[in-house]
Amino acid sequence: MRARGVLMSKTKIVVIDNDKKAVWELSKSLECEENIEVVSVEENGIDGLEAINKYNPDIVIMELLLTGIDGFSIIDYIKECKYDIKIILTSVINQQNIVREAFDKGIDYFVVKPYDVNTIVNRVKRIIGENKNSETFSAIYSVDSIIAKKNLGTSIDDAPIVIGVGPGFEAKIDCDLVIETKRGHYLGK
Protein backbone atom coordinates (compact mmCIF):
# COMPACT_ATOMS: atom_id res chain seq x y z
CA MET A 1 0.00 0.00 0.00
CA ARG A 2 1.39 3.41 -0.95
CA ALA A 3 0.59 6.76 0.60
CA ARG A 4 2.26 9.91 -0.71
CA GLY A 5 5.04 7.91 -2.37
CA VAL A 6 5.93 5.95 0.78
CA LEU A 7 5.44 2.19 1.05
CA MET A 8 3.21 1.52 4.06
CA SER A 9 3.53 -1.80 5.88
CA LYS A 10 0.58 -3.92 6.83
CA THR A 11 -0.82 -3.86 10.35
CA LYS A 12 0.49 -6.98 12.09
CA ILE A 13 -1.94 -8.88 14.31
CA VAL A 14 -1.46 -11.76 16.74
CA VAL A 15 -4.59 -13.71 17.72
CA ILE A 16 -4.55 -15.77 20.93
CA ASP A 17 -7.61 -17.90 21.67
CA ASN A 18 -8.31 -21.57 22.34
CA ASP A 19 -11.57 -21.53 20.36
CA LYS A 20 -10.32 -22.91 17.03
CA LYS A 21 -13.52 -22.19 15.08
CA ALA A 22 -13.77 -18.55 16.23
CA VAL A 23 -10.07 -17.97 15.57
CA TRP A 24 -10.30 -19.46 12.08
CA GLU A 25 -13.30 -17.27 11.16
CA LEU A 26 -11.68 -14.16 12.64
CA SER A 27 -8.32 -14.77 10.94
CA LYS A 28 -9.93 -15.31 7.54
CA SER A 29 -12.01 -12.14 7.88
CA LEU A 30 -9.00 -10.07 8.94
CA GLU A 31 -6.84 -11.44 6.13
CA CYS A 32 -9.45 -10.28 3.59
CA GLU A 33 -8.52 -6.72 4.52
CA GLU A 34 -5.88 -5.22 2.25
CA ASN A 35 -3.59 -3.72 4.87
CA ILE A 36 -3.89 -6.32 7.66
CA GLU A 37 -1.65 -9.34 8.19
CA VAL A 38 -2.38 -11.98 10.82
CA VAL A 39 1.21 -12.97 11.64
CA SER A 40 0.39 -15.60 14.26
CA VAL A 41 -2.56 -17.54 15.66
CA GLU A 42 -1.95 -19.22 19.00
CA GLU A 43 -4.13 -21.42 21.21
CA ASN A 44 -2.53 -20.75 24.61
CA GLY A 45 -0.95 -17.93 26.56
CA ILE A 46 2.61 -19.27 26.51
CA ASP A 47 2.72 -19.57 22.72
CA GLY A 48 0.91 -16.24 22.46
CA LEU A 49 3.56 -14.50 24.53
CA GLU A 50 6.29 -16.01 22.35
CA ALA A 51 4.48 -14.73 19.24
CA ILE A 52 4.24 -11.24 20.73
CA ASN A 53 8.00 -11.22 21.40
CA LYS A 54 8.80 -12.67 17.96
CA TYR A 55 6.55 -10.50 15.78
CA ASN A 56 6.09 -7.30 17.85
CA PRO A 57 2.55 -6.91 16.47
CA ASP A 58 0.57 -3.70 16.21
CA ILE A 59 -2.55 -5.35 17.64
CA VAL A 60 -3.18 -8.38 19.86
CA ILE A 61 -6.64 -9.93 19.91
CA MET A 62 -6.93 -12.40 22.76
CA GLU A 63 -9.22 -14.29 25.05
CA LEU A 64 -9.01 -13.51 28.76
CA LEU A 65 -9.15 -17.16 29.86
CA LEU A 66 -6.12 -18.84 28.30
CA THR A 67 -4.20 -21.94 29.31
CA GLY A 68 -0.59 -21.52 30.42
CA ILE A 69 -0.68 -17.76 30.93
CA ASP A 70 -3.96 -15.85 31.26
CA GLY A 71 -4.88 -12.70 29.36
CA PHE A 72 -4.33 -10.35 32.31
CA SER A 73 -0.76 -11.63 32.73
CA ILE A 74 -0.08 -11.06 29.03
CA ILE A 75 -1.47 -7.51 29.28
CA ASP A 76 0.79 -6.85 32.28
CA TYR A 77 3.79 -8.17 30.33
CA ILE A 78 3.00 -5.99 27.29
CA LYS A 79 2.72 -2.90 29.49
CA GLU A 80 5.87 -3.72 31.54
CA CYS A 81 7.89 -4.14 28.35
CA LYS A 82 6.45 -0.84 27.08
CA TYR A 83 5.40 -2.41 23.78
CA ASP A 84 3.24 -0.10 21.69
CA ILE A 85 0.57 -2.74 21.11
CA LYS A 86 -3.18 -2.16 20.98
CA ILE A 87 -5.17 -4.85 22.77
CA ILE A 88 -8.62 -6.21 22.02
CA LEU A 89 -9.70 -8.54 24.82
CA THR A 90 -12.53 -11.04 24.37
CA SER A 91 -14.26 -13.11 27.01
CA VAL A 92 -17.44 -14.92 27.94
CA ILE A 93 -17.07 -13.26 31.34
CA ASN A 94 -18.97 -9.97 31.31
CA GLN A 95 -18.75 -8.96 34.95
CA GLN A 96 -18.32 -5.25 35.54
CA ASN A 97 -15.32 -5.68 37.87
CA ILE A 98 -13.47 -7.84 35.32
CA VAL A 99 -14.16 -5.41 32.46
CA ARG A 100 -13.08 -2.47 34.64
CA GLU A 101 -9.86 -4.26 35.61
CA ALA A 102 -9.13 -4.97 31.94
CA PHE A 103 -9.50 -1.29 31.00
CA ASP A 104 -7.46 -0.24 34.04
CA LYS A 105 -4.68 -2.54 32.80
CA GLY A 106 -4.72 -0.72 29.46
CA ILE A 107 -6.77 -2.63 26.91
CA ASP A 108 -8.30 -0.72 24.02
CA TYR A 109 -11.50 -2.73 23.52
CA PHE A 110 -13.42 -5.44 25.36
CA VAL A 111 -15.71 -7.67 23.30
CA VAL A 112 -18.09 -10.16 24.90
CA LYS A 113 -18.22 -13.68 23.45
CA PRO A 114 -19.87 -14.95 21.43
CA TYR A 115 -19.21 -12.06 19.08
CA ASP A 116 -19.88 -11.24 15.46
CA VAL A 117 -16.56 -11.39 13.60
CA ASN A 118 -17.41 -8.07 11.93
CA THR A 119 -17.40 -6.42 15.37
CA ILE A 120 -13.74 -7.35 15.85
CA VAL A 121 -12.83 -6.40 12.26
CA ASN A 122 -14.47 -2.98 12.76
CA ARG A 123 -12.61 -2.48 16.05
CA VAL A 124 -9.33 -3.26 14.27
CA LYS A 125 -10.19 -0.82 11.49
CA ARG A 126 -11.01 1.84 14.07
CA ILE A 127 -7.66 1.27 15.78
CA ILE A 128 -5.73 1.65 12.55
CA GLY A 129 -7.83 4.60 11.46
CA GLU A 130 -9.54 3.19 8.40
CA ASN A 131 -13.00 4.25 9.55
CA LYS A 132 -12.03 7.82 10.40
CA ASN A 133 -12.81 10.37 7.72
CA SER A 134 -13.74 7.63 5.26
CA GLU A 135 -15.27 8.78 2.00
CA THR A 136 -17.63 5.80 1.96
CA PHE A 137 -18.79 6.02 5.57
CA SER A 138 -20.12 9.03 7.39
CA ALA A 139 -21.62 8.57 10.84
CA ILE A 140 -24.61 10.67 11.83
CA TYR A 141 -24.03 9.97 15.50
CA SER A 142 -21.60 8.10 17.74
CA VAL A 143 -22.46 6.50 21.08
CA ASP A 144 -19.68 5.43 23.45
CA SER A 145 -21.20 3.02 25.96
CA ILE A 146 -18.06 1.19 27.06
CA ILE A 147 -18.67 2.45 30.62
CA ALA A 148 -14.99 2.31 31.56
CA LYS A 149 -15.26 5.16 34.12
CA LYS A 150 -13.00 7.26 31.90
CA ASN A 151 -12.97 8.44 28.32
CA LEU A 152 -10.91 5.99 26.28
CA GLY A 153 -10.59 8.12 23.17
CA THR A 154 -14.03 9.34 22.21
CA SER A 155 -13.87 12.82 20.71
CA ILE A 156 -16.61 15.38 20.16
CA ASP A 157 -15.38 15.44 16.54
CA ASP A 158 -16.10 11.73 15.90
CA ALA A 159 -19.53 12.49 14.42
CA PRO A 160 -22.05 15.36 14.20
CA ILE A 161 -23.69 14.05 17.39
CA VAL A 162 -21.57 12.24 20.01
CA ILE A 163 -23.13 10.68 23.11
CA GLY A 164 -21.13 9.40 26.08
CA VAL A 165 -22.78 6.85 28.38
CA GLY A 166 -21.51 6.54 31.93
CA PRO A 167 -18.97 8.34 34.06
CA GLY A 168 -15.84 9.87 32.57
CA PHE A 169 -17.38 12.16 29.95
CA GLU A 170 -17.88 15.90 30.06
CA ALA A 171 -20.60 17.42 27.89
CA LYS A 172 -19.41 19.93 25.28
CA ILE A 173 -15.79 18.79 25.79
CA ASP A 174 -15.71 15.01 25.13
CA CYS A 175 -19.17 14.71 23.62
CA ASP A 176 -22.39 16.58 22.91
CA LEU A 177 -24.50 14.73 25.46
CA VAL A 178 -23.74 12.61 28.55
CA ILE A 179 -26.06 9.95 29.88
CA GLU A 180 -25.05 9.40 33.50
CA THR A 181 -25.34 5.82 34.75
CA LYS A 182 -24.22 6.28 38.36
CA ARG A 183 -26.21 7.86 41.13
CA GLY A 184 -24.59 10.38 43.40
CA HIS A 185 -23.80 14.03 43.81
CA TYR A 186 -22.55 14.30 40.18
CA LEU A 187 -25.78 13.01 38.65
CA GLY A 188 -26.91 15.35 35.88
CA LYS A 189 -23.71 17.41 35.76
Tab-separated table of C-alpha atoms in Angstrom, residues 43-184:
chain	number	residue	atom	x	y	z
A	43	GLU	CA	-4.126	-21.421	21.210
A	44	ASN	CA	-2.535	-20.748	24.613
A	45	GLY	CA	-0.952	-17.932	26.559
A	46	ILE	CA	2.613	-19.271	26.511
A	47	ASP	CA	2.723	-19.572	22.720
A	48	GLY	CA	0.907	-16.239	22.455
A	49	LEU	CA	3.558	-14.505	24.533
A	50	GLU	CA	6.287	-16.009	22.352
A	51	ALA	CA	4.478	-14.733	19.237
A	52	ILE	CA	4.243	-11.237	20.733
A	53	ASN	CA	7.997	-11.224	21.402
A	54	LYS	CA	8.803	-12.667	17.960
A	55	TYR	CA	6.545	-10.499	15.782
A	56	ASN	CA	6.093	-7.301	17.851
A	57	PRO	CA	2.550	-6.908	16.473
A	58	ASP	CA	0.566	-3.701	16.205
A	59	ILE	CA	-2.549	-5.353	17.635
A	60	VAL	CA	-3.180	-8.378	19.862
A	61	ILE	CA	-6.637	-9.929	19.909
A	62	MET	CA	-6.929	-12.400	22.755
A	63	GLU	CA	-9.224	-14.293	25.053
A	64	LEU	CA	-9.008	-13.506	28.755
A	65	LEU	CA	-9.155	-17.161	29.856
A	66	LEU	CA	-6.123	-18.844	28.298
A	67	THR	CA	-4.204	-21.940	29.315
A	68	GLY	CA	-0.593	-21.523	30.422
A	69	ILE	CA	-0.681	-17.759	30.930
A	70	ASP	CA	-3.955	-15.848	31.263
A	71	GLY	CA	-4.882	-12.704	29.363
A	72	PHE	CA	-4.326	-10.349	32.311
A	73	SER	CA	-0.756	-11.633	32.733
A	74	ILE	CA	-0.078	-11.064	29.031
A	75	ILE	CA	-1.472	-7.514	29.276
A	76	ASP	CA	0.788	-6.855	32.281
A	77	TYR	CA	3.786	-8.172	30.334
A	78	ILE	CA	3.001	-5.995	27.293
A	79	LYS	CA	2.724	-2.895	29.488
A	80	GLU	CA	5.866	-3.718	31.543
A	81	CYS	CA	7.893	-4.139	28.345
A	82	LYS	CA	6.455	-0.838	27.077
A	83	TYR	CA	5.401	-2.412	23.782
A	84	ASP	CA	3.244	-0.103	21.694
A	85	ILE	CA	0.567	-2.740	21.113
A	86	LYS	CA	-3.181	-2.165	20.983
A	87	ILE	CA	-5.173	-4.854	22.773
A	88	ILE	CA	-8.624	-6.209	22.021
A	89	LEU	CA	-9.701	-8.541	24.818
A	90	THR	CA	-12.532	-11.042	24.374
A	91	SER	CA	-14.264	-13.107	27.014
A	92	VAL	CA	-17.445	-14.918	27.935
A	93	ILE	CA	-17.070	-13.259	31.335
A	94	ASN	CA	-18.965	-9.971	31.309
A	95	GLN	CA	-18.746	-8.960	34.951
A	96	GLN	CA	-18.315	-5.250	35.543
A	97	ASN	CA	-15.318	-5.677	37.874
A	98	ILE	CA	-13.473	-7.845	35.323
A	99	VAL	CA	-14.159	-5.410	32.463
A	100	ARG	CA	-13.081	-2.468	34.644
A	101	GLU	CA	-9.859	-4.261	35.615
A	102	ALA	CA	-9.130	-4.968	31.943
A	103	PHE	CA	-9.500	-1.289	31.004
A	104	ASP	CA	-7.461	-0.243	34.043
A	105	LYS	CA	-4.678	-2.536	32.802
A	106	GLY	CA	-4.719	-0.716	29.463
A	107	ILE	CA	-6.771	-2.633	26.915
A	108	ASP	CA	-8.300	-0.720	24.022
A	109	TYR	CA	-11.499	-2.732	23.521
A	110	PHE	CA	-13.417	-5.442	25.359
A	111	VAL	CA	-15.706	-7.667	23.302
A	112	VAL	CA	-18.086	-10.162	24.896
A	113	LYS	CA	-18.223	-13.679	23.445
A	114	PRO	CA	-19.874	-14.945	21.434
A	115	TYR	CA	-19.211	-12.060	19.083
A	116	ASP	CA	-19.883	-11.242	15.464
A	117	VAL	CA	-16.558	-11.392	13.596
A	118	ASN	CA	-17.414	-8.069	11.929
A	119	THR	CA	-17.402	-6.424	15.372
A	120	ILE	CA	-13.736	-7.348	15.847
A	121	VAL	CA	-12.827	-6.395	12.261
A	122	ASN	CA	-14.470	-2.981	12.761
A	123	ARG	CA	-12.605	-2.480	16.049
A	124	VAL	CA	-9.335	-3.262	14.273
A	125	LYS	CA	-10.190	-0.822	11.494
A	126	ARG	CA	-11.008	1.837	14.071
A	127	ILE	CA	-7.663	1.273	15.782
A	128	ILE	CA	-5.725	1.652	12.547
A	129	GLY	CA	-7.828	4.597	11.465
A	130	GLU	CA	-9.543	3.193	8.401
A	131	ASN	CA	-13.000	4.249	9.548
A	132	LYS	CA	-12.026	7.823	10.398
A	133	ASN	CA	-12.808	10.366	7.718
A	134	SER	CA	-13.738	7.629	5.261
A	135	GLU	CA	-15.274	8.785	1.999
A	136	THR	CA	-17.634	5.795	1.956
A	137	PHE	CA	-18.791	6.023	5.574
A	138	SER	CA	-20.122	9.027	7.388
A	139	ALA	CA	-21.619	8.574	10.838
A	140	ILE	CA	-24.614	10.666	11.826
A	141	TYR	CA	-24.027	9.968	15.498
A	142	SER	CA	-21.599	8.103	17.740
A	143	VAL	CA	-22.455	6.499	21.080
A	144	ASP	CA	-19.679	5.432	23.446
A	145	SER	CA	-21.203	3.023	25.962
A	146	ILE	CA	-18.058	1.193	27.059
A	147	ILE	CA	-18.667	2.453	30.622
A	148	ALA	CA	-14.991	2.307	31.562
A	149	LYS	CA	-15.260	5.158	34.121
A	150	LYS	CA	-13.005	7.263	31.900
A	151	ASN	CA	-12.966	8.443	28.322
A	152	LEU	CA	-10.911	5.989	26.276
A	153	GLY	CA	-10.594	8.119	23.170
A	154	THR	CA	-14.034	9.340	22.209
A	155	SER	CA	-13.871	12.822	20.715
A	156	ILE	CA	-16.612	15.378	20.157
A	157	ASP	CA	-15.375	15.443	16.539
A	158	ASP	CA	-16.099	11.725	15.895
A	159	ALA	CA	-19.533	12.495	14.416
A	160	PRO	CA	-22.050	15.357	14.196
A	161	ILE	CA	-23.693	14.051	17.395
A	162	VAL	CA	-21.565	12.240	20.006
A	163	ILE	CA	-23.133	10.677	23.108
A	164	GLY	CA	-21.128	9.398	26.081
A	165	VAL	CA	-22.780	6.852	28.380
A	166	GLY	CA	-21.510	6.541	31.927
A	167	PRO	CA	-18.965	8.343	34.061
A	168	GLY	CA	-15.842	9.872	32.566
A	169	PHE	CA	-17.383	12.160	29.949
A	170	GLU	CA	-17.883	15.904	30.058
A	171	ALA	CA	-20.604	17.425	27.890
A	172	LYS	CA	-19.409	19.929	25.279
A	173	ILE	CA	-15.791	18.790	25.794
A	174	ASP	CA	-15.709	15.010	25.128
A	175	CYS	CA	-19.173	14.710	23.619
A	176	ASP	CA	-22.387	16.580	22.913
A	177	LEU	CA	-24.503	14.727	25.461
A	178	VAL	CA	-23.741	12.612	28.545
A	179	ILE	CA	-26.058	9.952	29.880
A	180	GLU	CA	-25.052	9.397	33.497
A	181	THR	CA	-25.336	5.818	34.755
A	182	LYS	CA	-24.217	6.276	38.359
A	183	ARG	CA	-26.208	7.865	41.129
A	184	GLY	CA	-24.592	10.376	43.396
